[in-house]
Coordinates of C-alpha atoms in Angstrom, one line a residue:
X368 CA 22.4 66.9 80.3
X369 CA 19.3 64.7 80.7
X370 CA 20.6 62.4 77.9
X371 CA 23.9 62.1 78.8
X372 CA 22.2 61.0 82.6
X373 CA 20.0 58.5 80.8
X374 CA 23.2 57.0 78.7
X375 CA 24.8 57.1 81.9
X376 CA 22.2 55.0 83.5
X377 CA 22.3 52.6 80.6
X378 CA 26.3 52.0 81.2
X379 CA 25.2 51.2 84.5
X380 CA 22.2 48.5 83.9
X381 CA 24.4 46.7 81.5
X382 CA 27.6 46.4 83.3
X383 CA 26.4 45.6 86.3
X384 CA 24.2 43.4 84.8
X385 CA 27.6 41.6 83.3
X386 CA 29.2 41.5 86.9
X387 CA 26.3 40.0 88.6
X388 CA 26.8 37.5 85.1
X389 CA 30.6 37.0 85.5
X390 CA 29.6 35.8 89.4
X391 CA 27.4 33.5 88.5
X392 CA 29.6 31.8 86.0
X393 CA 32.5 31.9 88.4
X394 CA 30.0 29.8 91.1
X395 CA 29.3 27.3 88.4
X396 CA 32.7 26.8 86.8
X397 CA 35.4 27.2 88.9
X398 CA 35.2 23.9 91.5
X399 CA 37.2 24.1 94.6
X400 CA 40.4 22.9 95.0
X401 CA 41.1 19.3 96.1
X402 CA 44.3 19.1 98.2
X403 CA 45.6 15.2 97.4
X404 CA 49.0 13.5 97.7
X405 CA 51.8 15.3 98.7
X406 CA 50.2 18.9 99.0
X407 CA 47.7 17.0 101.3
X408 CA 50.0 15.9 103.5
X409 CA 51.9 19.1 103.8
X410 CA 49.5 21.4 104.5
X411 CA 47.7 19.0 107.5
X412 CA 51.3 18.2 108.7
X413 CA 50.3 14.8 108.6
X414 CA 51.7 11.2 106.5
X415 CA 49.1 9.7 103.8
X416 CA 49.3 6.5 105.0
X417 CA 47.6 7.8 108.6
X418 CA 45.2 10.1 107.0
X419 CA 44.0 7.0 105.6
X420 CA 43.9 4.5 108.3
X421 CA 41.6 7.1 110.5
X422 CA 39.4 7.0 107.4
X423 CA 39.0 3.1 107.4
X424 CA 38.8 3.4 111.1
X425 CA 35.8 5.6 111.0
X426 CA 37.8 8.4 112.9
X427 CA 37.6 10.8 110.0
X428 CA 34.6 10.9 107.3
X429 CA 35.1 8.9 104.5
X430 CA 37.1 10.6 101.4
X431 CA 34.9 11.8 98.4
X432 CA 35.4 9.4 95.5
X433 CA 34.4 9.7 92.1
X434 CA 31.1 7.8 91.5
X435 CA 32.7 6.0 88.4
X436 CA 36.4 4.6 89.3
X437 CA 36.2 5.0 92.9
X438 CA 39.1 7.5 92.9
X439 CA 39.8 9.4 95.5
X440 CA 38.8 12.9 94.4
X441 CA 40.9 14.6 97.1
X442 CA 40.0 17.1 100.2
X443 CA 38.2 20.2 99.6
X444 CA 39.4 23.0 102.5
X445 CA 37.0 22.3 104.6
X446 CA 37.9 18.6 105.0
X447 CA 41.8 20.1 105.1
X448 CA 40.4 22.0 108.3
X449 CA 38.9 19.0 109.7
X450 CA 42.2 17.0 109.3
X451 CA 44.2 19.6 111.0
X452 CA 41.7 19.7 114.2
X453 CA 41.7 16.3 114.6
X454 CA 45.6 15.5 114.4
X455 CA 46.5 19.0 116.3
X456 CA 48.3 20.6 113.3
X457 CA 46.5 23.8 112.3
X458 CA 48.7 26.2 111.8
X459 CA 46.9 29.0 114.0
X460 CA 48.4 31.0 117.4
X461 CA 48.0 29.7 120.1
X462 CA 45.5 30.9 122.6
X463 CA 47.6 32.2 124.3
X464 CA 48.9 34.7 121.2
X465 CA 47.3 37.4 120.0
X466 CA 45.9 37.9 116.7
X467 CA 47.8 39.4 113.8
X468 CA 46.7 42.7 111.8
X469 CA 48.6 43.3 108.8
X470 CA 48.1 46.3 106.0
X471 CA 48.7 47.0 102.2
X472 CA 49.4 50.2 101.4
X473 CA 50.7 52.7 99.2
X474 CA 50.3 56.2 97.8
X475 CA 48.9 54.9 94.1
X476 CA 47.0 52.9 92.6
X477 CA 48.3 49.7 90.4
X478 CA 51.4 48.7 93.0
X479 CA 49.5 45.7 93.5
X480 CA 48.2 46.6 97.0
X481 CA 44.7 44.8 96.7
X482 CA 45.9 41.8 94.3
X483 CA 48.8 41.3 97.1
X484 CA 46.0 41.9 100.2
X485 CA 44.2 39.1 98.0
X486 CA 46.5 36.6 97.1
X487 CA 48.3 36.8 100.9
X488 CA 44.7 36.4 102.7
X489 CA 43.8 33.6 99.7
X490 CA 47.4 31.7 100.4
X491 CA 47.4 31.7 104.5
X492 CA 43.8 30.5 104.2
X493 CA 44.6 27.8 102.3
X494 CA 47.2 26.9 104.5
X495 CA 44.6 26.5 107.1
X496 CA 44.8 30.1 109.1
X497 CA 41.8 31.8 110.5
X498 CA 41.8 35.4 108.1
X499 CA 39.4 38.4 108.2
X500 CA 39.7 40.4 105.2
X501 CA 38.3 44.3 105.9
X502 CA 37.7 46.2 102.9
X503 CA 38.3 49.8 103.8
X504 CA 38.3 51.2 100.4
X505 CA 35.6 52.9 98.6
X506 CA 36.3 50.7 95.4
X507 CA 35.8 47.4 96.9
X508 CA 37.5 45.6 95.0
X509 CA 38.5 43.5 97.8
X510 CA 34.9 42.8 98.4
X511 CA 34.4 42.1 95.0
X512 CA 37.3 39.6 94.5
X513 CA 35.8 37.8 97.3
X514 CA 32.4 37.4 95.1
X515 CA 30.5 39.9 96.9
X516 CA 28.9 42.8 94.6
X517 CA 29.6 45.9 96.1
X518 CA 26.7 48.6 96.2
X519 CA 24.3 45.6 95.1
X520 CA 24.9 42.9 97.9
X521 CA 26.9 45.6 100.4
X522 CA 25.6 49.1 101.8
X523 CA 27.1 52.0 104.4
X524 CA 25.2 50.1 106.9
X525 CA 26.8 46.2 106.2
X526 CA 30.7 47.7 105.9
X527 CA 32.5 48.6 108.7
X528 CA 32.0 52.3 108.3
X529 CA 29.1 53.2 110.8
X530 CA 31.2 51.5 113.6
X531 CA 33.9 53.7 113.0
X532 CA 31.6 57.0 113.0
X533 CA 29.7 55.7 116.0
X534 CA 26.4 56.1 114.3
X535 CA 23.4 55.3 116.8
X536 CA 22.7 51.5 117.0
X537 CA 25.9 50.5 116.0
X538 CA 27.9 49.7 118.7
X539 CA 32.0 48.0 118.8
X540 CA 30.2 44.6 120.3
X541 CA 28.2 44.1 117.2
X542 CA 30.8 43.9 114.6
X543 CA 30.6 40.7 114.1
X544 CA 27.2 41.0 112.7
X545 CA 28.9 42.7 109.6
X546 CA 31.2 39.8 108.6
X547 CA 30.3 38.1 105.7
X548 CA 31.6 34.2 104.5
X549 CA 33.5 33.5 101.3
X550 CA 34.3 31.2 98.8
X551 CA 37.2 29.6 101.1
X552 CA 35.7 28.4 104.7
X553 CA 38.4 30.1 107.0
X554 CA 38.4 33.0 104.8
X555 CA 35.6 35.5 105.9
X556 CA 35.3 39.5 105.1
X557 CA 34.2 42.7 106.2
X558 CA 32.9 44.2 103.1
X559 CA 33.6 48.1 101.2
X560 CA 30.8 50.4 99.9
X561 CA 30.9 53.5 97.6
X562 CA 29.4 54.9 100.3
X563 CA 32.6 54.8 102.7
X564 CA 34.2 57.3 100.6
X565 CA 32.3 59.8 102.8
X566 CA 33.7 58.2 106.0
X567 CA 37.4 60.1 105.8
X568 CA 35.2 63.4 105.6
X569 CA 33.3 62.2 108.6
X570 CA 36.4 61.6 111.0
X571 CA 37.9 65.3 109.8
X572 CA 35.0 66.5 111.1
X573 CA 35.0 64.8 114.6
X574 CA 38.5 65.6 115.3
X575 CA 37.7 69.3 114.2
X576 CA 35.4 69.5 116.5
X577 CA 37.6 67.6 119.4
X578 CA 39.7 70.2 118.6
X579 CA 37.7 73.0 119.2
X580 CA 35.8 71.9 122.1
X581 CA 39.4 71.5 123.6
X582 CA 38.5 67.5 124.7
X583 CA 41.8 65.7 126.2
X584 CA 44.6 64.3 124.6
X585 CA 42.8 60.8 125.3
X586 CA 39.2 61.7 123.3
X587 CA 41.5 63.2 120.2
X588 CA 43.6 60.3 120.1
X589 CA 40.1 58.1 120.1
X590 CA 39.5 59.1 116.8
X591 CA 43.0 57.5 115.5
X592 CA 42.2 54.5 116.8
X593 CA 38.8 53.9 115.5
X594 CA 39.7 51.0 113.0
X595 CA 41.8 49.2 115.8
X596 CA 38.8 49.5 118.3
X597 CA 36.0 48.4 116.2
X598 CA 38.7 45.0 115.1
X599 CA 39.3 44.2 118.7
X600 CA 35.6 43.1 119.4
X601 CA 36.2 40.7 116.8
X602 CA 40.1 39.6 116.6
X603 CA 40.4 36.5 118.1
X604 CA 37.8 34.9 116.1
X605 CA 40.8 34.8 113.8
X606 CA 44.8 34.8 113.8
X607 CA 45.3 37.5 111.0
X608 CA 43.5 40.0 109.9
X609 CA 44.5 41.6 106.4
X610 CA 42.9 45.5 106.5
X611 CA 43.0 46.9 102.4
X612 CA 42.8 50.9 102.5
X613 CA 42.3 53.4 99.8
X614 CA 45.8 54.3 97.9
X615 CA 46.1 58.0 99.9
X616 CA 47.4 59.1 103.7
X617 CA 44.1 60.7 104.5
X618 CA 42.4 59.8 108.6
X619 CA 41.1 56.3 107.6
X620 CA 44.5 55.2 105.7
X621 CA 46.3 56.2 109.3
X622 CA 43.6 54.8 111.4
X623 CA 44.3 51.4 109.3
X624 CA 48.1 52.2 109.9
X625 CA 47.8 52.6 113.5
X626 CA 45.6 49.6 113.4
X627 CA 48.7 47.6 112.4
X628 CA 51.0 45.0 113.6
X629 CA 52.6 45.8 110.0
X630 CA 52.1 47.9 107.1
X631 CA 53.7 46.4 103.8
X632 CA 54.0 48.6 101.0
X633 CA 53.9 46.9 97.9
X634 CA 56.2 49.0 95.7
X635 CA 56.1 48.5 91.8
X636 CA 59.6 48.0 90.4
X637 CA 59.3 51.0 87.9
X638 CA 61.0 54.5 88.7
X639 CA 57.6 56.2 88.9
X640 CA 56.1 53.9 91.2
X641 CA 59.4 54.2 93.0
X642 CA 59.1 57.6 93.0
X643 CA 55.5 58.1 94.3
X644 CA 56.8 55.4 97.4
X645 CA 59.1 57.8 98.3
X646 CA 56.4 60.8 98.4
X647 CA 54.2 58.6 100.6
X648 CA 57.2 57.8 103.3
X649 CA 57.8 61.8 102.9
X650 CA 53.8 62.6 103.4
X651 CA 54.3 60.2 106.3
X652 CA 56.3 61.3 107.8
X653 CA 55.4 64.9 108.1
X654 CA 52.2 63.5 109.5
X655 CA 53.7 60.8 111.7
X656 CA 56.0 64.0 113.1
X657 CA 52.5 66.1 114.2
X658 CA 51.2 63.5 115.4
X659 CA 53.6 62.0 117.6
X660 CA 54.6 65.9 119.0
X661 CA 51.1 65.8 119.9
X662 CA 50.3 62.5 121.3
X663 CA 53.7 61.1 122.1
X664 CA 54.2 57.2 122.8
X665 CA 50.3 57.2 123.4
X666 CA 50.2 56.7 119.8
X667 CA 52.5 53.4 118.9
X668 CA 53.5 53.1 115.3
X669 CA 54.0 49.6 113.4
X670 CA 56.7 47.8 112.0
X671 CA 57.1 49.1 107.5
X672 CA 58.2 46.3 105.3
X673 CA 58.8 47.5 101.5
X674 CA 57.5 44.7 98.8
X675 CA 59.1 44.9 95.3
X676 CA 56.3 44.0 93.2
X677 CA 55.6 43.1 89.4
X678 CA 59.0 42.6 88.4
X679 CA 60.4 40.7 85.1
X680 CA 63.1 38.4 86.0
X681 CA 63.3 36.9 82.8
X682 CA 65.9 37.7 79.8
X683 CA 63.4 37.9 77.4
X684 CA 60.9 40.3 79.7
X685 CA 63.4 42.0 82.1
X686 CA 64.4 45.8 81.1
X687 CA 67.3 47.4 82.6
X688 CA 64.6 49.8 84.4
X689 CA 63.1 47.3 86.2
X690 CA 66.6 45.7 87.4
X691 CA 67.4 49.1 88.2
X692 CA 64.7 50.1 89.7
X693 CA 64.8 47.1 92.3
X694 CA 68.8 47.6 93.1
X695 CA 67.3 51.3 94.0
X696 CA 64.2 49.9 96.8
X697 CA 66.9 47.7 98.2
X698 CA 69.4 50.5 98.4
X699 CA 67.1 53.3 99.7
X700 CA 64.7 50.5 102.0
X701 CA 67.7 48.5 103.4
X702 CA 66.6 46.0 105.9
X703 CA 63.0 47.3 105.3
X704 CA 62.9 46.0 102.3
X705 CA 61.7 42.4 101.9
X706 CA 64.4 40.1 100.0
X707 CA 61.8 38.3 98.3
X708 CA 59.7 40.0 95.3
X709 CA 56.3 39.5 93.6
X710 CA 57.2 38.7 89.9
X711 CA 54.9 39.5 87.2
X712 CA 52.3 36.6 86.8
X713 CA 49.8 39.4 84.2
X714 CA 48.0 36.4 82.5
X715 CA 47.5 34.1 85.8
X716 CA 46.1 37.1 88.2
X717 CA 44.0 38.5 85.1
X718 CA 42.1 35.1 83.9
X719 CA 42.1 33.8 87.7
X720 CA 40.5 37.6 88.3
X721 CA 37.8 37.3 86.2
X722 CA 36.4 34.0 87.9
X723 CA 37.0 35.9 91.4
X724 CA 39.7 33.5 92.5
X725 CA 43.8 33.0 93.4
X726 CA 46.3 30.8 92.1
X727 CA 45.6 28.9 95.8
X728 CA 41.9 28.3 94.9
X729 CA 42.1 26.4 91.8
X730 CA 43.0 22.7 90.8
X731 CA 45.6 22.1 87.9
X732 CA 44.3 22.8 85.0
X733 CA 41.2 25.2 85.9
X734 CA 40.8 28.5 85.4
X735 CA 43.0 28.7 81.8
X736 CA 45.5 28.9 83.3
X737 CA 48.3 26.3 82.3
X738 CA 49.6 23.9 85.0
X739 CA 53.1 25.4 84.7
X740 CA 51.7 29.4 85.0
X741 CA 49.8 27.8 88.3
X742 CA 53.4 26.0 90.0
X743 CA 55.5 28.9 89.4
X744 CA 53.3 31.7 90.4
X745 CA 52.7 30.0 93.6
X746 CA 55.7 29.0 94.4
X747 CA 56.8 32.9 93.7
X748 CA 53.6 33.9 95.8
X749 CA 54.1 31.5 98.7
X750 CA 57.8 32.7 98.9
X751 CA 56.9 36.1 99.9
X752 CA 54.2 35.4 102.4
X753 CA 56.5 33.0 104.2
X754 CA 58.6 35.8 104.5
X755 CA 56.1 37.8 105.7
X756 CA 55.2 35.2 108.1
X757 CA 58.5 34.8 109.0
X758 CA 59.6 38.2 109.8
X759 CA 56.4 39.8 110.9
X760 CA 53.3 37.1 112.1
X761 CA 55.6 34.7 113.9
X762 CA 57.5 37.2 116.1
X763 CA 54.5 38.2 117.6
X764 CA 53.5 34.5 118.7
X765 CA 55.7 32.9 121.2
X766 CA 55.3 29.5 120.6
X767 CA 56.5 30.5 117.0
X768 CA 59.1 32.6 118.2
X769 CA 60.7 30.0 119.9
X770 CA 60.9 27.8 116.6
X771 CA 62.3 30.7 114.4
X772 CA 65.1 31.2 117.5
X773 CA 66.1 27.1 117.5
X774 CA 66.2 27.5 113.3
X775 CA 68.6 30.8 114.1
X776 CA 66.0 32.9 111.5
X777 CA 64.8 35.4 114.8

């Protein structure tokens, strides 16, 4: 037994040891993207031609050239940003709107629910939207796609978990003490631990013992609502917030639930993946029936969107299952069911992986990943979170509402 601890313990120096490697690498290597041209001007909302005559009138910084030609070298995010204050075309709510929380969630793992929570909080931010990312699950691998190593640069006391318990000294107010920047400027996180796992055992016990101390329908239903509590002292630092849960329907996956604007269920277009959707909407259910006899309209439920995910659209890739398979979802899901789907993209999302970024945080070229792979996974990607957008962010703001109403999409 001793031994196999001490092997154990070797696994553990060396591959974290490689992690803390692969980070570094991705730091060094991986440059950030440069927004020029046309993708400039579309995602300020603004022409070339007066980008560049504030430049030469000194009303925005000069661009970045390159020391030898004297080429424009393009505008990293943060100069994106400051294009969009100045002209008045960041993409945001207005002040007057209210943030945005949005979930991925399913019953198993590998349906894509972190990759999607990743590449959606990746895309709007390069759009120029204010996103929190909060890591809720145990395996951080949110946290560590964001180039944060869990359990080594992230603890119990530095995730969000102690403000959901109430542990002494950590009050709602201080929340914001937790967030941690990223790669990407308007892109910041709320990290995971290991150590979170023990936070679902935690809330069983407090609403076991709300239970039998007989405390009002109001202190029970506190304990649901924990997540959404602890986000509202920091919300409108930001216009979405993108919450990635463990892949169960334990206390913390419905406290993230009932945190929700949205829940969107990524669901693999494979029958067993299919399947196991379908047990999750059933374990939901049963739960969502208890709880609501209990509690009533005290305890609101979001809008469900169902995501088809890693599908083959191709005649050389595409198998009868997965056509199949994604006639079913639309079938069972109906209007539920997004219209768009998340193709399979294996080799971009696992090379971009390793280096910790997205298809939207790379230049043409970088990350081996071909210029072709890059243009048609985002143009697949950005296609579903515009829907998303579309059908769930913009609703909830009224100045958007009004344009999806005048474009007859709302």
């Amino acid at each position: 037994m001793r031994k196999d601890i001490e092997n154990i313990n070797d696994y553990l120096t060396r591959g974290h040891n490689l992690t803390r490697n692969i980070k570094d690498i991705a730091n060094q290597k991986m440059p950030p993207r440069r927004f020029k041209g046309k993708d400039l001007s579309d995602v300020t909302g603004v022409t070339l031609s007066r980008i560049y005559m504030a430049e030469k009138e000194g009303r925005l910084p000069a661009p970045d050239v390159d020391e030898v030609t004297r080429r424009r070298l393009g505008c990293t995010m943060q100069q994106v940003l400051n294009i969009q204050d100045y002209f008045g075309t960041s993409p945001g709510r207005s002040v007057n709107d209210d943030p945005v929380v949005l979930s991925f969630t399913n019953f198993k793992g590998g349906c894509w629910k972190t990759t999607t929570s990743w590449y959606a909080g990746s895309y709007l931010a390069s759009c120029g939207y204010r996103v929190l990312f909060v890591d809720l699950d145990p395996q951080a691998s949110l946290t560590l796609n964001c180039g944060i190593l869990p359990d080594f640069e992230t603890s119990h006391e530095t995730s969000l978990g102690p403000f959901i318990l109430e542990e002494e000294g950590y009050k709602e107010s201080l929340v914001s003490n937790v967030i941690h920047d990223t790669y990407v400027p308007n892109l910041k996180i709320i990290p995971s631990s290991l150590q979170l796992a023990g936070v679902e055992y935690s809330l069983s016990n407090a609403i076991s013992h709300s239970r039998e101390s007989h405390e009002n329908i109001s202190k029970r239903l506190h304990w649901f609502h924990r997540v959404r509590d602890c986000l509202s002292e920091v919300k409108y630092d930001f216009d979405i917030i993108i919450v990635d849960g463990t892949p169960t329907l334990g206390l913390l996956p419905l406290n993230i639930i009932f945190a929700s604007h949205a829940v969107i269920v990524p669901v693999p277009t494979e029958i067993t993946d299919f399947a196991s959707t379908l047990a999750f909407c059933d374990l939901y259910k049963e739960q969502a029936e208890v709880l609501y006899d209990f509690f009533g309209e005290k305890l609101e439920s979001p809008d469900m969107l169902f995501l088809p995910t890693r599908f083959s659209p191709s005649e050389k890739n595409a198998t009868l299952g997965s056509e199949f398979v994604l006639d079913q979802i639309r079938k069972t899901f109906g209007t539920s069911c997004m219209q768009s789907v998340i193709k399979k993209h294996e080799s971009v999302v696992s090379n971009l992986s390793l280096m910790r970024r997205t298809v939207f945080d790379i230049n043409p070229g970088d990350g081996n990943v071909s210029r072709e792979a890059r243009k048609k996974a985002i143009a697949n990607f950005e296609t579903v979170f515009d829907e998303i957008l579309e059908r769930v962010v913009f609703p909830k703001w009224s100045s958007k509402k009004e344009q999806l109403e005048v474009q007859g999409i709302y």
